[in-house]
Amino acid sequence: FSEAQAALAELTPGVPTGVESYAKMATLPGKKPLIELADRPPNYESPLEYFRTPITPNDEFFVRYHLADIPEIDPKTYKVKVGGDAAGTPIELSLDDLKALPAVEVVAVNQCSGNRRGLSKPHVAGVEWGYGAMGCARWKGAKLKDILAKAGIKSDAIEVSFNGADGPVADKTPDFIKSIPAWKALEDTTIVAYEMNGQPLPHLNGAPARIIVPGWTGTYWMKHITEINALTKPLGGFWMVAAYRIPLGKFPIRDRFVSQETAANTPITEIVVNSLITSHRDGAKVKAGKVAVSGIAWDGGYGIRSVEVSTDGGKTWVSAKLGEDLGKFAFRPWSIDVDTKPGKNTVMVNATNAIGQSQTSELIFNPAGYHNNVMQNITLTAS
Amino acid sequence: MTKITIALAALASLAAVGASAQEVKLKQAPGVDAVEANCQACHTLAYIPMNSPFLNAAGWDAEVTKMIKAFGAPIDDGDAKAIADYLKKNYGT
């Protein structure tokens, strides 16, 4: 085998064929092999095998950057500035200061907004992710609300913005700066994390500290956080106004970002309910008879209520057994035995969350390729 | 263990050796010089094959325009046209 051949085996079926021409598996420092979509800036997704545990280990966790100037940060001199026009008492915190604040831990899925974009039909421009631009980890850090309280966040704050130490190579390229609504910033689960699965954050996952917004897509989870600003006006800039927009009314989402809504679109917010078969790939060969199929399910933080499986193309459904519940923001494992007959057998999976949202059978197309939660329907060939 | 699992384990042992840099060999056709001179200052050339072969002419025009207008790529009109023509012909549909 070669790194290129290994990648071909790992690529998600359906991504643009151009990816096959150059993609290979690569081992970054501190990481196990990942699918290399780009090395500069780093964009690497996890192969399917790494999703067989509900917690994704640090060395199996995907890596995603918009911009290629990624400095190494000395944790001893690291500072995060907290201010903005809605902060009464701006402060600067060192890593030790962050660690001195009351620590909380939350288990949460970090999923790139564009995860599965590569499977869009028709294909759309962007980073052509398959299934693997996501991971679930135990994040430990200080509550953002405690930090904002120290900075004297005022009642007229409408948004809180995040800027990280990484930035563009060229001066004219807009820096990657994102904001979330003030109400979201003040939730107990929004944290500034300095630990991931009990270890200091890996460099490529945002060391020494990053923003964690459980339930919301990864674009808000600013890595290498250096500036937090409480704002009285909506944040502008390319990465808020032009990028990361979904058409209004097309997706079943609850969390609104009112200060950024326009007549036509709104920023992407919570993750849509989704599932992934991890035990078998499409086309896998199995022994006819009982086959143990398993996978994971997740959503935007309401929790998974049920995972159902159909082997007759969606006419009838059987409930899978749900596994360990690590919390409403985590990957929820599921498993089911399916009966296979010699020849082709299909396995379709639909997850439903606690507020009754389910996956879709038809892609909800959008030009940016966000929110792909089409039910998987794989074929097992039994003999 | 499946073949993929063995491959992943073996690749992991290469970590000590150091990963090789991403190699992207663009199709050698008229206009490739302009692409190589203008399209890798900010990122790998891999974004081009990654976004192929599905973009039509309007799609590649939009990409080149976005690099210049939204991201500030310093590319003059002549080069932009040569680049767009090359992408449409060699990486488009």
mmCIF file of C-alpha atoms in Angstrom, chain A residues 20-351:
data_model
loop_
_atom_site.group_PDB
_atom_site.id
_atom_site.type_symbol
_atom_site.label_atom_id
_atom_site.label_comp_id
_atom_site.label_asym_id
_atom_site.label_seq_id
_atom_site.Cartn_x
_atom_site.Cartn_y
_atom_site.Cartn_z
ATOM 1 C CA GLU A 20 -8.769 11.135 -5.757
ATOM 2 C CA SER A 21 -6.075 12.554 -8.019
ATOM 3 C CA TYR A 22 -3.923 13.941 -5.234
ATOM 4 C CA ALA A 23 -5.267 13.111 -1.734
ATOM 5 C CA LYS A 24 -3.172 10.927 0.517
ATOM 6 C CA MET A 25 -3.053 9.847 4.120
ATOM 7 C CA ALA A 26 -0.629 11.973 6.119
ATOM 8 C CA THR A 27 0.730 11.887 9.646
ATOM 9 C CA LEU A 28 0.966 15.330 11.201
ATOM 10 C CA PRO A 29 3.004 15.780 14.400
ATOM 11 C CA GLY A 30 1.023 14.310 17.273
ATOM 12 C CA LYS A 31 -1.604 12.791 14.980
ATOM 13 C CA LYS A 32 -2.378 9.365 13.621
ATOM 14 C CA PRO A 33 -2.886 9.180 9.843
ATOM 15 C CA LEU A 34 -5.578 11.568 8.611
ATOM 16 C CA ILE A 35 -6.974 12.177 5.126
ATOM 17 C CA GLU A 36 -5.010 15.130 3.750
ATOM 18 C CA LEU A 37 -7.270 17.401 1.705
ATOM 19 C CA ALA A 38 -4.846 20.320 1.991
ATOM 20 C CA ASP A 39 -1.582 20.871 3.823
ATOM 21 C CA ARG A 40 -1.454 24.641 3.542
ATOM 22 C CA PRO A 41 -3.546 25.686 5.316
ATOM 23 C CA PRO A 42 -3.998 22.330 7.092
ATOM 24 C CA ASN A 43 -7.305 20.627 6.267
ATOM 25 C CA TYR A 44 -7.352 16.962 7.355
ATOM 26 C CA GLU A 45 -10.330 14.723 8.030
ATOM 27 C CA SER A 46 -10.597 11.599 10.201
ATOM 28 C CA PRO A 47 -11.033 8.222 8.514
ATOM 29 C CA LEU A 48 -14.209 6.291 9.329
ATOM 30 C CA GLU A 49 -12.403 3.941 11.749
ATOM 31 C CA TYR A 50 -11.744 6.816 14.188
ATOM 32 C CA PHE A 51 -15.487 7.221 14.823
ATOM 33 C CA ARG A 52 -15.910 3.748 16.375
ATOM 34 C CA THR A 53 -15.569 5.260 19.862
ATOM 35 C CA PRO A 54 -17.882 8.058 21.052
ATOM 36 C CA ILE A 55 -14.872 10.076 22.244
ATOM 37 C CA THR A 56 -12.436 10.952 19.444
ATOM 38 C CA PRO A 57 -8.870 10.800 20.820
ATOM 39 C CA ASN A 58 -6.734 13.916 20.315
ATOM 40 C CA ASP A 59 -4.408 12.153 17.898
ATOM 41 C CA GLU A 60 -7.375 11.106 15.717
ATOM 42 C CA PHE A 61 -9.131 14.492 15.744
ATOM 43 C CA PHE A 62 -9.597 16.360 12.477
ATOM 44 C CA VAL A 63 -7.749 19.593 11.651
ATOM 45 C CA ARG A 64 -9.278 22.522 9.811
ATOM 46 C CA TYR A 65 -7.936 26.016 9.053
ATOM 47 C CA HIS A 66 -9.075 28.754 6.681
ATOM 48 C CA LEU A 67 -5.807 30.655 6.786
ATOM 49 C CA ALA A 68 -2.201 29.537 6.618
ATOM 50 C CA ASP A 69 -0.304 31.782 9.076
ATOM 51 C CA ILE A 70 -0.512 29.659 12.227
ATOM 52 C CA PRO A 71 1.973 30.754 14.897
ATOM 53 C CA GLU A 72 3.334 28.525 17.634
ATOM 54 C CA ILE A 73 2.212 30.144 20.864
ATOM 55 C CA ASP A 74 4.343 30.110 24.019
ATOM 56 C CA PRO A 75 1.875 29.220 26.776
ATOM 57 C CA LYS A 76 4.008 31.155 29.282
ATOM 58 C CA THR A 77 3.588 34.492 27.497
ATOM 59 C CA TYR A 78 0.125 33.787 26.038
ATOM 60 C CA LYS A 79 -2.529 36.409 26.782
ATOM 61 C CA VAL A 80 -6.179 36.697 25.805
ATOM 62 C CA LYS A 81 -7.573 40.254 25.714
ATOM 63 C CA VAL A 82 -11.210 40.706 26.709
ATOM 64 C CA GLY A 83 -12.806 44.058 25.860
ATOM 65 C CA GLY A 84 -14.990 45.676 23.248
ATOM 66 C CA ASP A 85 -17.379 48.617 23.348
ATOM 67 C CA ALA A 86 -19.770 46.650 25.576
ATOM 68 C CA ALA A 87 -17.128 45.789 28.179
ATOM 69 C CA GLY A 88 -16.856 48.146 31.153
ATOM 70 C CA THR A 89 -13.558 46.795 32.556
ATOM 71 C CA PRO A 90 -11.326 45.316 29.805
ATOM 72 C CA ILE A 91 -8.907 42.664 31.072
ATOM 73 C CA GLU A 92 -6.028 40.491 29.919
ATOM 74 C CA LEU A 93 -5.843 36.881 31.033
ATOM 75 C CA SER A 94 -2.860 34.563 30.994
ATOM 76 C CA LEU A 95 -3.193 30.807 30.743
ATOM 77 C CA ASP A 96 -2.703 30.623 34.530
ATOM 78 C CA ASP A 97 -5.479 33.206 34.977
ATOM 79 C CA LEU A 98 -7.797 31.056 32.842
ATOM 80 C CA LYS A 99 -6.947 27.971 34.869
ATOM 81 C CA ALA A 100 -7.586 29.839 38.130
ATOM 82 C CA LEU A 101 -11.214 30.455 37.151
ATOM 83 C CA PRO A 102 -13.787 27.785 38.137
ATOM 84 C CA ALA A 103 -13.309 24.960 35.648
ATOM 85 C CA VAL A 104 -16.084 23.087 33.901
ATOM 86 C CA GLU A 105 -16.003 20.162 31.539
ATOM 87 C CA VAL A 106 -18.362 19.521 28.642
ATOM 88 C CA VAL A 107 -18.385 16.597 26.217
ATOM 89 C CA ALA A 108 -19.250 18.040 22.828
ATOM 90 C CA VAL A 109 -19.105 17.359 19.122
ATOM 91 C CA ASN A 110 -17.047 19.811 17.095
ATOM 92 C CA GLN A 111 -18.288 19.539 13.510
ATOM 93 C CA CYS A 112 -17.136 21.683 10.632
ATOM 94 C CA SER A 113 -20.093 23.550 9.133
ATOM 95 C CA GLY A 114 -19.111 22.112 5.764
ATOM 96 C CA ASN A 115 -18.782 18.495 6.871
ATOM 97 C CA ARG A 116 -20.121 16.275 4.025
ATOM 98 C CA ARG A 117 -20.029 19.216 1.573
ATOM 99 C CA GLY A 118 -18.193 16.852 -0.789
ATOM 100 C CA LEU A 119 -21.385 14.804 -1.022
ATOM 101 C CA SER A 120 -23.504 17.722 -2.225
ATOM 102 C CA LYS A 121 -25.514 17.090 -5.390
ATOM 103 C CA PRO A 122 -24.709 19.013 -7.431
ATOM 104 C CA HIS A 123 -21.205 19.581 -6.121
ATOM 105 C CA VAL A 124 -20.430 23.064 -4.806
ATOM 106 C CA ALA A 125 -17.112 24.890 -4.399
ATOM 107 C CA GLY A 126 -15.349 24.794 -1.054
ATOM 108 C CA VAL A 127 -13.344 22.319 1.000
ATOM 109 C CA GLU A 128 -14.705 18.965 -0.216
ATOM 110 C CA TRP A 129 -15.097 17.153 3.112
ATOM 111 C CA GLY A 130 -16.500 13.646 3.345
ATOM 112 C CA TYR A 131 -17.771 12.322 6.685
ATOM 113 C CA GLY A 132 -14.686 13.068 8.720
ATOM 114 C CA ALA A 133 -14.553 16.804 9.570
ATOM 115 C CA MET A 134 -15.907 16.224 13.062
ATOM 116 C CA GLY A 135 -14.952 14.818 16.435
ATOM 117 C CA CYS A 136 -16.252 14.541 19.989
ATOM 118 C CA ALA A 137 -14.047 15.401 22.948
ATOM 119 C CA ARG A 138 -14.138 16.270 26.644
ATOM 120 C CA TRP A 139 -13.398 19.988 26.741
ATOM 121 C CA LYS A 140 -12.278 21.573 30.008
ATOM 122 C CA GLY A 141 -11.977 25.272 30.621
ATOM 123 C CA ALA A 142 -13.415 28.414 32.145
ATOM 124 C CA LYS A 143 -16.946 29.602 31.460
ATOM 125 C CA LEU A 144 -16.989 32.441 28.969
ATOM 126 C CA LYS A 145 -19.701 34.078 31.107
ATOM 127 C CA ASP A 146 -17.276 34.256 34.067
ATOM 128 C CA ILE A 147 -14.645 35.869 31.851
ATOM 129 C CA LEU A 148 -17.164 38.356 30.423
ATOM 130 C CA ALA A 149 -18.341 39.189 33.950
ATOM 131 C CA LYS A 150 -14.769 40.046 34.896
ATOM 132 C CA ALA A 151 -14.593 42.300 31.831
ATOM 133 C CA GLY A 152 -17.784 44.024 32.955
ATOM 134 C CA ILE A 153 -20.003 42.986 30.054
ATOM 135 C CA LYS A 154 -22.784 45.577 29.777
ATOM 136 C CA SER A 155 -26.477 45.001 29.206
ATOM 137 C CA ASP A 156 -26.326 46.589 25.750
ATOM 138 C CA ALA A 157 -23.985 43.871 24.458
ATOM 139 C CA ILE A 158 -25.636 42.100 21.501
ATOM 140 C CA GLU A 159 -22.722 39.969 20.302
ATOM 141 C CA VAL A 160 -19.379 38.619 21.503
ATOM 142 C CA SER A 161 -16.617 38.286 18.914
ATOM 143 C CA PHE A 162 -13.622 35.969 18.747
ATOM 144 C CA ASN A 163 -10.252 36.408 17.068
ATOM 145 C CA GLY A 164 -7.445 33.871 17.158
ATOM 146 C CA ALA A 165 -3.694 34.174 16.710
ATOM 147 C CA ASP A 166 -3.789 32.516 13.297
ATOM 148 C CA GLY A 167 -4.328 34.768 10.325
ATOM 149 C CA PRO A 168 -3.976 35.303 6.596
ATOM 150 C CA VAL A 169 -0.726 35.133 4.694
ATOM 151 C CA ALA A 170 -1.584 38.259 2.692
ATOM 152 C CA ASP A 171 -2.503 41.637 4.261
ATOM 153 C CA LYS A 172 -5.590 42.148 2.122
ATOM 154 C CA THR A 173 -7.190 38.799 3.014
ATOM 155 C CA PRO A 174 -9.817 39.318 5.745
ATOM 156 C CA ASP A 175 -8.769 37.843 9.095
ATOM 157 C CA PHE A 176 -10.971 35.038 10.419
ATOM 158 C CA ILE A 177 -13.060 36.762 13.135
ATOM 159 C CA LYS A 178 -16.447 35.395 14.245
ATOM 160 C CA SER A 179 -19.153 36.456 16.674
ATOM 161 C CA ILE A 180 -21.987 34.738 18.488
ATOM 162 C CA PRO A 181 -25.069 36.312 20.060
ATOM 163 C CA ALA A 182 -24.511 37.632 23.589
ATOM 164 C CA TRP A 183 -27.116 35.193 24.956
ATOM 165 C CA LYS A 184 -25.150 32.271 23.517
ATOM 166 C CA ALA A 185 -21.876 33.604 24.901
ATOM 167 C CA LEU A 186 -23.410 33.759 28.382
ATOM 168 C CA GLU A 187 -24.707 30.150 28.388
ATOM 169 C CA ASP A 188 -23.078 27.877 30.979
ATOM 170 C CA THR A 189 -21.816 25.521 28.288
ATOM 171 C CA THR A 190 -19.904 28.127 26.240
ATOM 172 C CA ILE A 191 -16.349 27.840 27.487
ATOM 173 C CA VAL A 192 -12.753 28.857 26.839
ATOM 174 C CA ALA A 193 -11.105 25.438 26.829
ATOM 175 C CA TYR A 194 -7.451 24.694 27.585
ATOM 176 C CA GLU A 195 -7.808 20.911 27.834
ATOM 177 C CA MET A 196 -9.057 18.336 25.370
ATOM 178 C CA ASN A 197 -9.636 14.780 26.615
ATOM 179 C CA GLY A 198 -7.602 15.458 29.750
ATOM 180 C CA GLN A 199 -4.567 16.818 27.875
ATOM 181 C CA PRO A 200 -3.471 20.346 26.903
ATOM 182 C CA LEU A 201 -4.959 21.239 23.530
ATOM 183 C CA PRO A 202 -2.873 19.930 20.624
ATOM 184 C CA HIS A 203 -1.291 22.769 18.622
ATOM 185 C CA LEU A 204 -3.400 21.989 15.550
ATOM 186 C CA ASN A 205 -6.608 21.921 17.586
ATOM 187 C CA GLY A 206 -6.146 25.402 19.008
ATOM 188 C CA ALA A 207 -3.446 25.489 21.700
ATOM 189 C CA PRO A 208 -3.213 26.961 24.267
ATOM 190 C CA ALA A 209 -6.926 27.865 24.468
ATOM 191 C CA ARG A 210 -9.947 27.916 22.196
ATOM 192 C CA ILE A 211 -13.637 28.751 22.267
ATOM 193 C CA ILE A 212 -16.110 25.875 22.669
ATOM 194 C CA VAL A 213 -19.740 26.478 21.628
ATOM 195 C CA PRO A 214 -21.501 23.116 22.236
ATOM 196 C CA GLY A 215 -24.335 22.449 19.810
ATOM 197 C CA TRP A 216 -23.167 25.038 17.280
ATOM 198 C CA THR A 217 -20.977 24.297 14.272
ATOM 199 C CA GLY A 218 -17.217 24.522 14.404
ATOM 200 C CA THR A 219 -16.857 27.943 12.746
ATOM 201 C CA TYR A 220 -17.480 29.606 16.126
ATOM 202 C CA TRP A 221 -14.994 27.423 17.998
ATOM 203 C CA MET A 222 -12.152 29.899 17.516
ATOM 204 C CA LYS A 223 -8.725 28.317 17.930
ATOM 205 C CA HIS A 224 -5.746 30.063 19.579
ATOM 206 C CA ILE A 225 -8.150 32.627 21.095
ATOM 207 C CA THR A 226 -6.442 35.988 21.688
ATOM 208 C CA GLU A 227 -9.275 38.555 21.544
ATOM 209 C CA ILE A 228 -12.781 38.397 22.968
ATOM 210 C CA ASN A 229 -14.905 41.503 22.435
ATOM 211 C CA ALA A 230 -18.361 42.320 23.756
ATOM 212 C CA LEU A 231 -20.064 44.373 21.049
ATOM 213 C CA THR A 232 -22.995 46.783 20.898
ATOM 214 C CA LYS A 233 -23.184 46.430 17.095
ATOM 215 C CA PRO A 234 -23.230 43.371 14.795
ATOM 216 C CA LEU A 235 -19.788 42.159 13.687
ATOM 217 C CA GLY A 236 -19.072 42.698 9.995
ATOM 218 C CA GLY A 237 -16.380 41.268 7.770
ATOM 219 C CA PHE A 238 -16.279 38.614 5.075
ATOM 220 C CA TRP A 239 -16.392 35.601 7.391
ATOM 221 C CA MET A 240 -19.600 36.809 9.104
ATOM 222 C CA VAL A 241 -21.463 38.613 6.337
ATOM 223 C CA ALA A 242 -20.596 36.647 3.180
ATOM 224 C CA ALA A 243 -19.497 33.250 4.426
ATOM 225 C CA TYR A 244 -21.356 30.778 6.650
ATOM 226 C CA ARG A 245 -24.817 31.864 5.553
ATOM 227 C CA ILE A 246 -27.804 29.545 5.123
ATOM 228 C CA PRO A 247 -31.042 30.436 3.353
ATOM 229 C CA LEU A 248 -33.799 31.487 5.779
ATOM 230 C CA GLY A 249 -36.581 28.998 6.371
ATOM 231 C CA LYS A 250 -34.958 25.989 4.690
ATOM 232 C CA PHE A 251 -33.574 24.243 7.759
ATOM 233 C CA PRO A 252 -35.359 23.117 10.941
ATOM 234 C CA ILE A 253 -33.239 25.161 13.368
ATOM 235 C CA ARG A 254 -34.237 26.836 16.609
ATOM 236 C CA ASP A 255 -31.221 28.934 17.601
ATOM 237 C CA ARG A 256 -31.538 32.274 15.858
ATOM 238 C CA PHE A 257 -28.806 34.811 15.324
ATOM 239 C CA VAL A 258 -31.152 37.747 15.045
ATOM 240 C CA SER A 259 -28.564 40.546 14.911
ATOM 241 C CA GLN A 260 -27.061 38.945 11.788
ATOM 242 C CA GLU A 261 -30.240 37.912 9.966
ATOM 243 C CA THR A 262 -31.093 39.459 6.619
ATOM 244 C CA ALA A 263 -34.245 39.053 4.534
ATOM 245 C CA ALA A 264 -32.601 36.251 2.568
ATOM 246 C CA ASN A 265 -30.234 34.469 4.906
ATOM 247 C CA THR A 266 -28.934 33.926 8.396
ATOM 248 C CA PRO A 267 -25.661 32.604 9.829
ATOM 249 C CA ILE A 268 -25.391 28.864 10.377
ATOM 250 C CA THR A 269 -25.997 28.095 14.055
ATOM 251 C CA GLU A 270 -26.792 24.690 15.601
ATOM 252 C CA ILE A 271 -25.743 21.333 14.182
ATOM 253 C CA VAL A 272 -28.591 19.426 12.480
ATOM 254 C CA VAL A 273 -29.419 15.906 13.700
ATOM 255 C CA ASN A 274 -27.308 13.293 11.930
ATOM 256 C CA SER A 275 -25.938 9.764 12.091
ATOM 257 C CA LEU A 276 -23.043 7.744 10.709
ATOM 258 C CA ILE A 277 -22.629 3.994 10.223
ATOM 259 C CA THR A 278 -19.136 3.206 11.478
ATOM 260 C CA SER A 279 -19.085 -0.613 11.456
ATOM 261 C CA HIS A 280 -19.313 -1.009 7.687
ATOM 262 C CA ARG A 281 -18.614 0.967 4.544
ATOM 263 C CA ASP A 282 -20.914 1.086 1.545
ATOM 264 C CA GLY A 283 -20.298 -2.096 -0.459
ATOM 265 C CA ALA A 284 -18.823 -4.076 2.446
ATOM 266 C CA LYS A 285 -18.813 -7.858 2.062
ATOM 267 C CA VAL A 286 -20.455 -9.730 4.933
ATOM 268 C CA LYS A 287 -21.376 -13.302 5.840
ATOM 269 C CA ALA A 288 -25.061 -13.877 5.143
ATOM 270 C CA GLY A 289 -27.177 -14.107 8.277
ATOM 271 C CA LYS A 290 -27.043 -11.881 11.332
ATOM 272 C CA VAL A 291 -24.742 -8.855 10.961
ATOM 273 C CA ALA A 292 -23.945 -6.460 13.809
ATOM 274 C CA VAL A 293 -24.219 -2.919 12.454
ATOM 275 C CA SER A 294 -23.261 0.065 14.605
ATOM 276 C CA GLY A 295 -22.550 3.758 14.465
ATOM 277 C CA ILE A 296 -23.032 7.135 16.121
ATOM 278 C CA ALA A 297 -25.697 9.823 16.157
ATOM 279 C CA TRP A 298 -25.589 13.481 17.241
ATOM 280 C CA ASP A 299 -27.446 16.778 16.964
ATOM 281 C CA GLY A 300 -27.370 20.428 18.027
ATOM 282 C CA GLY A 301 -27.619 19.718 21.739
ATOM 283 C CA TYR A 302 -31.138 18.466 22.420
ATOM 284 C CA GLY A 303 -29.927 14.866 22.666
ATOM 285 C CA ILE A 304 -30.686 11.762 20.626
ATOM 286 C CA ARG A 305 -34.090 10.185 21.317
ATOM 287 C CA SER A 306 -33.910 7.286 18.868
ATOM 288 C CA VAL A 307 -32.030 5.808 15.957
ATOM 289 C CA GLU A 308 -34.037 3.745 13.492
ATOM 290 C CA VAL A 309 -32.837 1.375 10.824
ATOM 291 C CA SER A 310 -34.579 0.177 7.663
ATOM 292 C CA THR A 311 -33.487 -2.724 5.494
ATOM 293 C CA ASP A 312 -36.321 -2.318 2.962
ATOM 294 C CA GLY A 313 -35.549 1.137 1.603
ATOM 295 C CA GLY A 314 -37.551 3.012 4.227
ATOM 296 C CA LYS A 315 -40.865 1.109 4.209
ATOM 297 C CA THR A 316 -40.418 -0.325 7.704
ATOM 298 C CA TRP A 317 -38.117 0.724 10.553
ATOM 299 C CA VAL A 318 -36.685 -0.972 13.633
ATOM 300 C CA SER A 319 -35.185 0.865 16.617
ATOM 301 C CA ALA A 320 -31.461 0.422 17.200
ATOM 302 C CA LYS A 321 -30.129 0.003 20.716
ATOM 303 C CA LEU A 322 -28.652 3.262 22.026
ATOM 304 C CA GLY A 323 -25.320 3.066 23.828
ATOM 305 C CA GLU A 324 -23.550 5.175 26.440
ATOM 306 C CA ASP A 325 -25.032 8.647 26.948
ATOM 307 C CA LEU A 326 -22.127 11.068 27.373
ATOM 308 C CA GLY A 327 -24.423 14.078 27.325
ATOM 309 C CA LYS A 328 -26.666 15.904 24.893
ATOM 310 C CA PHE A 329 -23.775 17.445 22.943
ATOM 311 C CA ALA A 330 -21.866 14.176 22.442
ATOM 312 C CA PHE A 331 -21.756 11.361 19.886
ATOM 313 C CA ARG A 332 -24.357 8.748 20.951
ATOM 314 C CA PRO A 333 -23.427 5.192 19.953
ATOM 315 C CA TRP A 334 -26.077 2.857 18.555
ATOM 316 C CA SER A 335 -26.092 -0.759 17.427
ATOM 317 C CA ILE A 336 -28.438 -3.233 15.796
ATOM 318 C CA ASP A 337 -28.324 -6.749 14.385
ATOM 319 C CA VAL A 338 -29.614 -6.934 10.820
ATOM 320 C CA ASP A 339 -30.550 -10.117 9.026
ATOM 321 C CA THR A 340 -28.841 -10.354 5.650
ATOM 322 C CA LYS A 341 -29.657 -12.676 2.764
ATOM 323 C CA PRO A 342 -27.180 -13.694 0.058
ATOM 324 C CA GLY A 343 -26.788 -10.809 -2.389
ATOM 325 C CA LYS A 344 -27.328 -7.097 -1.834
ATOM 326 C CA ASN A 345 -28.810 -5.845 1.455
ATOM 327 C CA THR A 346 -29.420 -2.160 2.180
ATOM 328 C CA VAL A 347 -29.153 -0.482 5.582
ATOM 329 C CA MET A 348 -30.682 2.984 6.017
ATOM 330 C CA VAL A 349 -30.345 4.951 9.275
ATOM 331 C CA ASN A 350 -32.421 7.826 10.651
ATOM 332 C CA ALA A 351 -31.707 9.592 13.946
#
